[in-house]
Amino acid sequence: MPDDSITRRSNRPSYSPLPAKAAVAFDQLKRDIMLGELRAGEPLTELDLAARFQCSQGTIREALLQLQEEGLVRRQGHRGTQVSACTVDEAVEMFRVRQQIECNGIVRTLRHKSRTLVSDLQELADDMAESANSGDELQLAALDRDFHRRIFRDADLPALDPILHRCLVHNHRFKISRSIGTRDLMATALRHRVIIEAIEQSDVAAATQALHHHIATIVDFGPTVFPDADQ
């Protein structure tokens, strides 16, 4: 298993790499689930998917296991594998867990900030703007996840990184599934700049507040979920 460095321009979490053929199936299935082309409850059979991707069932099994790690499918023994649900109740709890992890983590991050943190975040922000400009929402979401995990990496709490990653994936899936019409992708990309500024100034209070507000306002759940957020 590799170290916890962030894999750039990839939808796959860096902590569990896949062989090339399994990665192709994983990426395409993840894309289909995130965009809602594969709907909750839809069955995914290894035999059918192996024919679709022209690979072995073992290769498909690897891809499905990784999708299960990210919470995108449910594997239920003899009942097979199905696309997982994306409910409001789960989304609310995922946002709350994420907020707790990131807002506590950034305090530790600013105590042990690495030399490359700010430049890495600026590069990711530039890449997000580029993806937004080209209209690639899924690539923007993947870079967004890299951005937040890069901040958290300096908190030196590696056991929590897979939990944060799952929350980020679920947050983005929920947000995309609730989108109506064309979203302003550039606004999504640019709203990360205030976080970078607070980190660059090593301002713990401002960085924590920026992260808290950023997460609370990704989706408007109303004041009962995040009462302090300026929705």
mmCIF file of C-alpha atoms in Angstrom:
data_model
loop_
_atom_site.group_PDB
_atom_site.id
_atom_site.type_symbol
_atom_site.label_atom_id
_atom_site.label_comp_id
_atom_site.label_asym_id
_atom_site.label_seq_id
_atom_site.Cartn_x
_atom_site.Cartn_y
_atom_site.Cartn_z
ATOM 1 C CA MET A 1 0.000 0.000 0.000
ATOM 2 C CA PRO A 2 1.484 3.378 -0.971
ATOM 3 C CA ASP A 3 1.912 6.358 1.276
ATOM 4 C CA ASP A 4 -0.879 8.877 1.681
ATOM 5 C CA SER A 5 0.245 11.220 -1.087
ATOM 6 C CA ILE A 6 -2.611 12.482 -3.216
ATOM 7 C CA THR A 7 -3.017 11.009 -6.682
ATOM 8 C CA ARG A 8 -3.470 13.981 -9.001
ATOM 9 C CA ARG A 9 -6.226 14.073 -11.613
ATOM 10 C CA SER A 10 -7.759 10.783 -10.506
ATOM 11 C CA ASN A 11 -11.130 9.756 -9.104
ATOM 12 C CA ARG A 12 -9.480 6.857 -7.288
ATOM 13 C CA PRO A 13 -8.387 7.238 -3.664
ATOM 14 C CA SER A 14 -4.613 7.083 -3.356
ATOM 15 C CA TYR A 15 -4.746 4.613 -0.450
ATOM 16 C CA SER A 16 -6.022 1.704 -2.575
ATOM 17 C CA PRO A 17 -4.697 1.635 -6.151
ATOM 18 C CA LEU A 18 -6.203 -0.710 -8.734
ATOM 19 C CA PRO A 19 -4.651 -2.645 -11.642
ATOM 20 C CA ALA A 20 -5.185 -0.959 -15.002
ATOM 21 C CA LYS A 21 -8.151 -3.018 -16.252
ATOM 22 C CA ALA A 22 -9.972 -2.840 -12.927
ATOM 23 C CA ALA A 23 -9.289 0.903 -12.818
ATOM 24 C CA VAL A 24 -10.989 1.412 -16.193
ATOM 25 C CA ALA A 25 -14.129 -0.404 -14.987
ATOM 26 C CA PHE A 26 -14.029 1.395 -11.649
ATOM 27 C CA ASP A 27 -13.709 4.849 -13.237
ATOM 28 C CA GLN A 28 -16.533 4.310 -15.714
ATOM 29 C CA LEU A 29 -18.898 2.771 -13.162
ATOM 30 C CA LYS A 30 -18.111 5.517 -10.681
ATOM 31 C CA ARG A 31 -18.810 8.133 -13.337
ATOM 32 C CA ASP A 32 -22.140 6.485 -14.203
ATOM 33 C CA ILE A 33 -23.164 6.337 -10.533
ATOM 34 C CA MET A 34 -22.084 9.894 -9.738
ATOM 35 C CA LEU A 35 -24.009 11.252 -12.729
ATOM 36 C CA GLY A 36 -27.082 9.179 -11.919
ATOM 37 C CA GLU A 37 -26.876 7.104 -15.088
ATOM 38 C CA LEU A 38 -26.784 4.057 -12.813
ATOM 39 C CA ARG A 39 -29.579 4.597 -10.311
ATOM 40 C CA ALA A 40 -29.908 3.489 -6.693
ATOM 41 C CA GLY A 41 -30.914 -0.153 -6.437
ATOM 42 C CA GLU A 42 -29.773 -1.026 -9.950
ATOM 43 C CA PRO A 43 -28.145 -4.506 -9.979
ATOM 44 C CA LEU A 44 -24.535 -4.883 -11.112
ATOM 45 C CA THR A 45 -23.620 -8.442 -12.106
ATOM 46 C CA GLU A 46 -20.015 -9.476 -12.550
ATOM 47 C CA LEU A 47 -20.829 -11.528 -15.658
ATOM 48 C CA ASP A 48 -22.577 -8.668 -17.469
ATOM 49 C CA LEU A 49 -19.921 -6.141 -16.486
ATOM 50 C CA ALA A 50 -17.098 -8.482 -17.544
ATOM 51 C CA ALA A 51 -18.715 -8.685 -20.995
ATOM 52 C CA ARG A 52 -19.147 -4.910 -21.122
ATOM 53 C CA PHE A 53 -15.541 -4.148 -20.209
ATOM 54 C CA GLN A 54 -14.083 -7.225 -21.943
ATOM 55 C CA CYS A 55 -12.252 -8.440 -18.882
ATOM 56 C CA SER A 56 -12.461 -11.229 -16.307
ATOM 57 C CA GLN A 57 -15.020 -11.420 -13.518
ATOM 58 C CA GLY A 58 -12.126 -11.217 -11.067
ATOM 59 C CA THR A 59 -11.169 -7.838 -12.521
ATOM 60 C CA ILE A 60 -14.757 -6.628 -12.153
ATOM 61 C CA ARG A 61 -14.834 -7.922 -8.586
ATOM 62 C CA GLU A 62 -11.829 -5.727 -7.762
ATOM 63 C CA ALA A 63 -13.596 -2.688 -9.208
ATOM 64 C CA LEU A 64 -16.803 -3.444 -7.307
ATOM 65 C CA LEU A 65 -14.908 -3.897 -4.043
ATOM 66 C CA GLN A 66 -13.362 -0.453 -4.510
ATOM 67 C CA LEU A 67 -16.772 1.045 -5.276
ATOM 68 C CA GLN A 68 -18.005 -0.566 -2.074
ATOM 69 C CA GLU A 69 -15.140 1.048 -0.163
ATOM 70 C CA GLU A 70 -16.355 4.418 -1.414
ATOM 71 C CA GLY A 71 -19.961 3.655 -0.464
ATOM 72 C CA LEU A 72 -21.221 3.707 -4.057
ATOM 73 C CA VAL A 73 -22.412 0.088 -4.191
ATOM 74 C CA ARG A 74 -23.703 -2.508 -1.718
ATOM 75 C CA ARG A 75 -22.503 -6.101 -2.000
ATOM 76 C CA GLN A 76 -24.939 -8.424 -0.249
ATOM 77 C CA GLY A 77 -23.762 -11.983 -0.736
ATOM 78 C CA HIS A 78 -26.279 -14.114 -2.640
ATOM 79 C CA ARG A 79 -28.400 -11.006 -3.295
ATOM 80 C CA GLY A 80 -25.605 -9.617 -5.449
ATOM 81 C CA THR A 81 -24.347 -6.069 -5.877
ATOM 82 C CA GLN A 82 -26.529 -3.020 -6.233
ATOM 83 C CA VAL A 83 -25.936 0.709 -6.626
ATOM 84 C CA SER A 84 -26.275 2.252 -3.168
ATOM 85 C CA ALA A 85 -28.888 4.826 -2.259
ATOM 86 C CA CYS A 86 -28.096 8.530 -1.955
ATOM 87 C CA THR A 87 -30.560 9.760 0.653
ATOM 88 C CA VAL A 88 -30.999 13.119 2.340
ATOM 89 C CA ASP A 89 -30.599 11.569 5.813
ATOM 90 C CA GLU A 90 -27.264 9.993 4.923
ATOM 91 C CA ALA A 91 -26.125 13.158 3.169
ATOM 92 C CA VAL A 92 -26.820 15.278 6.241
ATOM 93 C CA GLU A 93 -24.823 12.948 8.491
ATOM 94 C CA MET A 94 -21.974 12.727 5.964
ATOM 95 C CA PHE A 95 -21.739 16.523 5.801
ATOM 96 C CA ARG A 96 -21.679 16.709 9.605
ATOM 97 C CA VAL A 97 -18.991 14.030 9.898
ATOM 98 C CA ARG A 98 -16.941 15.718 7.216
ATOM 99 C CA GLN A 99 -17.227 19.090 8.897
ATOM 100 C CA GLN A 100 -16.105 17.625 12.216
ATOM 101 C CA ILE A 101 -13.099 15.862 10.676
ATOM 102 C CA GLU A 102 -11.928 18.797 8.567
ATOM 103 C CA CYS A 103 -12.491 21.603 11.055
ATOM 104 C CA ASN A 104 -10.672 19.709 13.806
ATOM 105 C CA GLY A 105 -8.001 18.587 11.365
ATOM 106 C CA ILE A 106 -7.122 22.042 10.077
ATOM 107 C CA VAL A 107 -6.103 23.126 13.569
ATOM 108 C CA ARG A 108 -3.503 20.331 13.577
ATOM 109 C CA THR A 109 -2.576 21.099 9.972
ATOM 110 C CA LEU A 110 -1.665 24.700 10.760
ATOM 111 C CA ARG A 111 0.487 23.561 13.682
ATOM 112 C CA HIS A 112 2.492 21.284 11.362
ATOM 113 C CA LYS A 113 2.040 22.974 7.984
ATOM 114 C CA SER A 114 4.378 21.519 5.371
ATOM 115 C CA ARG A 115 6.438 23.756 3.087
ATOM 116 C CA THR A 116 4.495 22.732 -0.013
ATOM 117 C CA LEU A 117 0.960 22.930 1.384
ATOM 118 C CA VAL A 118 0.059 26.390 0.058
ATOM 119 C CA SER A 119 1.670 25.855 -3.360
ATOM 120 C CA ASP A 120 -0.036 22.445 -3.672
ATOM 121 C CA LEU A 121 -3.407 23.998 -2.849
ATOM 122 C CA GLN A 122 -2.862 26.856 -5.285
ATOM 123 C CA GLU A 123 -2.028 24.379 -8.032
ATOM 124 C CA LEU A 124 -5.140 22.351 -7.271
ATOM 125 C CA ALA A 125 -7.243 25.524 -7.265
ATOM 126 C CA ASP A 126 -5.843 26.444 -10.686
ATOM 127 C CA ASP A 127 -6.655 22.957 -11.952
ATOM 128 C CA MET A 128 -10.193 23.283 -10.586
ATOM 129 C CA ALA A 129 -10.649 26.561 -12.449
ATOM 130 C CA GLU A 130 -9.391 24.901 -15.632
ATOM 131 C CA SER A 131 -11.856 22.013 -15.212
ATOM 132 C CA ALA A 132 -14.678 24.460 -14.508
ATOM 133 C CA ASN A 133 -13.784 26.445 -17.599
ATOM 134 C CA SER A 134 -13.967 23.287 -19.731
ATOM 135 C CA GLY A 135 -17.290 22.258 -18.133
ATOM 136 C CA ASP A 136 -15.935 19.004 -16.649
ATOM 137 C CA GLU A 137 -17.950 18.695 -13.434
ATOM 138 C CA LEU A 138 -16.661 15.255 -12.466
ATOM 139 C CA GLN A 139 -13.021 16.272 -12.902
ATOM 140 C CA LEU A 140 -13.728 19.402 -10.855
ATOM 141 C CA ALA A 141 -15.238 17.232 -8.109
ATOM 142 C CA ALA A 142 -12.221 14.887 -8.133
ATOM 143 C CA LEU A 143 -9.830 17.840 -7.791
ATOM 144 C CA ASP A 144 -12.050 19.275 -5.060
ATOM 145 C CA ARG A 145 -11.625 16.026 -3.121
ATOM 146 C CA ASP A 146 -7.849 16.169 -3.677
ATOM 147 C CA PHE A 147 -7.845 19.761 -2.360
ATOM 148 C CA HIS A 148 -9.554 18.884 0.909
ATOM 149 C CA ARG A 149 -7.552 15.699 1.420
ATOM 150 C CA ARG A 150 -4.318 17.625 0.785
ATOM 151 C CA ILE A 151 -5.172 19.983 3.639
ATOM 152 C CA PHE A 152 -6.042 17.062 5.895
ATOM 153 C CA ARG A 153 -2.854 15.174 5.032
ATOM 154 C CA ASP A 154 -0.794 17.627 7.108
ATOM 155 C CA ALA A 155 -3.010 16.918 10.133
ATOM 156 C CA ASP A 156 -1.225 13.539 10.286
ATOM 157 C CA LEU A 157 -4.372 11.507 11.001
ATOM 158 C CA PRO A 158 -4.080 8.930 8.198
ATOM 159 C CA ALA A 159 -6.635 6.479 9.612
ATOM 160 C CA LEU A 160 -9.328 9.139 9.098
ATOM 161 C CA ASP A 161 -8.443 9.820 5.458
ATOM 162 C CA PRO A 162 -10.577 6.961 4.024
ATOM 163 C CA ILE A 163 -13.542 8.199 6.089
ATOM 164 C CA LEU A 164 -13.063 11.740 4.816
ATOM 165 C CA HIS A 165 -12.728 10.463 1.261
ATOM 166 C CA ARG A 166 -16.007 8.539 1.496
ATOM 167 C CA CYS A 167 -17.752 11.621 2.894
ATOM 168 C CA LEU A 168 -16.372 13.748 0.047
ATOM 169 C CA VAL A 169 -17.521 11.262 -2.598
ATOM 170 C CA HIS A 170 -21.005 11.054 -1.063
ATOM 171 C CA ASN A 171 -21.212 14.858 -0.745
ATOM 172 C CA HIS A 172 -20.395 15.330 -4.422
ATOM 173 C CA ARG A 173 -22.767 12.573 -5.541
ATOM 174 C CA PHE A 174 -25.569 14.121 -3.497
ATOM 175 C CA LYS A 175 -24.836 17.613 -4.787
ATOM 176 C CA ILE A 176 -24.785 16.496 -8.425
ATOM 177 C CA SER A 177 -27.964 14.442 -7.965
ATOM 178 C CA ARG A 178 -29.809 17.473 -6.566
ATOM 179 C CA SER A 179 -28.618 19.910 -9.233
ATOM 180 C CA ILE A 180 -31.293 21.427 -11.443
ATOM 181 C CA GLY A 181 -30.146 23.019 -14.656
ATOM 182 C CA THR A 182 -26.620 24.267 -15.327
ATOM 183 C CA ARG A 183 -24.442 24.852 -12.280
ATOM 184 C CA ASP A 184 -21.871 27.629 -11.999
ATOM 185 C CA LEU A 185 -18.758 25.454 -11.937
ATOM 186 C CA MET A 186 -16.380 28.415 -11.830
ATOM 187 C CA ALA A 187 -18.037 29.697 -8.649
ATOM 188 C CA THR A 188 -17.477 26.240 -7.123
ATOM 189 C CA ALA A 189 -13.807 26.344 -8.076
ATOM 190 C CA LEU A 190 -13.192 29.910 -6.877
ATOM 191 C CA ARG A 191 -14.827 29.464 -3.472
ATOM 192 C CA HIS A 192 -11.725 27.533 -2.346
ATOM 193 C CA ARG A 193 -9.518 30.638 -2.581
ATOM 194 C CA VAL A 194 -10.567 32.041 0.792
ATOM 195 C CA ILE A 195 -9.454 28.800 2.455
ATOM 196 C CA ILE A 196 -6.015 29.059 0.840
ATOM 197 C CA GLU A 197 -5.651 32.674 1.984
ATOM 198 C CA ALA A 198 -6.384 31.783 5.611
ATOM 199 C CA ILE A 199 -3.951 28.844 5.503
ATOM 200 C CA GLU A 200 -1.250 30.998 3.906
ATOM 201 C CA GLN A 201 -1.616 33.484 6.783
ATOM 202 C CA SER A 202 -1.587 30.618 9.338
ATOM 203 C CA ASP A 203 -4.783 32.081 10.773
ATOM 204 C CA VAL A 204 -6.375 29.141 12.619
ATOM 205 C CA ALA A 205 -9.632 30.933 13.429
ATOM 206 C CA ALA A 206 -10.111 32.228 9.872
ATOM 207 C CA ALA A 207 -9.180 28.882 8.296
ATOM 208 C CA THR A 208 -11.567 26.978 10.579
ATOM 209 C CA GLN A 209 -14.367 29.437 9.906
ATOM 210 C CA ALA A 210 -13.753 29.333 6.140
ATOM 211 C CA LEU A 211 -13.851 25.532 6.093
ATOM 212 C CA HIS A 212 -16.929 25.397 8.311
ATOM 213 C CA HIS A 213 -18.799 27.832 6.072
ATOM 214 C CA HIS A 214 -17.550 26.144 2.889
ATOM 215 C CA ILE A 215 -18.895 22.733 3.931
ATOM 216 C CA ALA A 216 -22.139 24.042 5.433
ATOM 217 C CA THR A 217 -23.096 25.923 2.267
ATOM 218 C CA ILE A 218 -22.301 23.265 -0.355
ATOM 219 C CA VAL A 219 -25.968 22.275 -0.291
ATOM 220 C CA ASP A 220 -28.756 24.296 1.298
ATOM 221 C CA PHE A 221 -30.152 21.966 3.953
ATOM 222 C CA GLY A 222 -31.691 24.864 5.818
ATOM 223 C CA PRO A 223 -30.894 26.358 9.243
ATOM 224 C CA THR A 224 -31.861 23.253 11.243
ATOM 225 C CA VAL A 225 -28.828 21.342 9.929
ATOM 226 C CA PHE A 226 -26.138 24.048 10.017
ATOM 227 C CA PRO A 227 -27.651 26.864 12.099
ATOM 228 C CA ASP A 228 -24.511 29.055 12.023
ATOM 229 C CA ALA A 229 -24.099 28.948 8.241
ATOM 230 C CA ASP A 230 -24.991 31.936 6.124
ATOM 231 C CA GLN A 231 -27.070 30.041 3.589
#
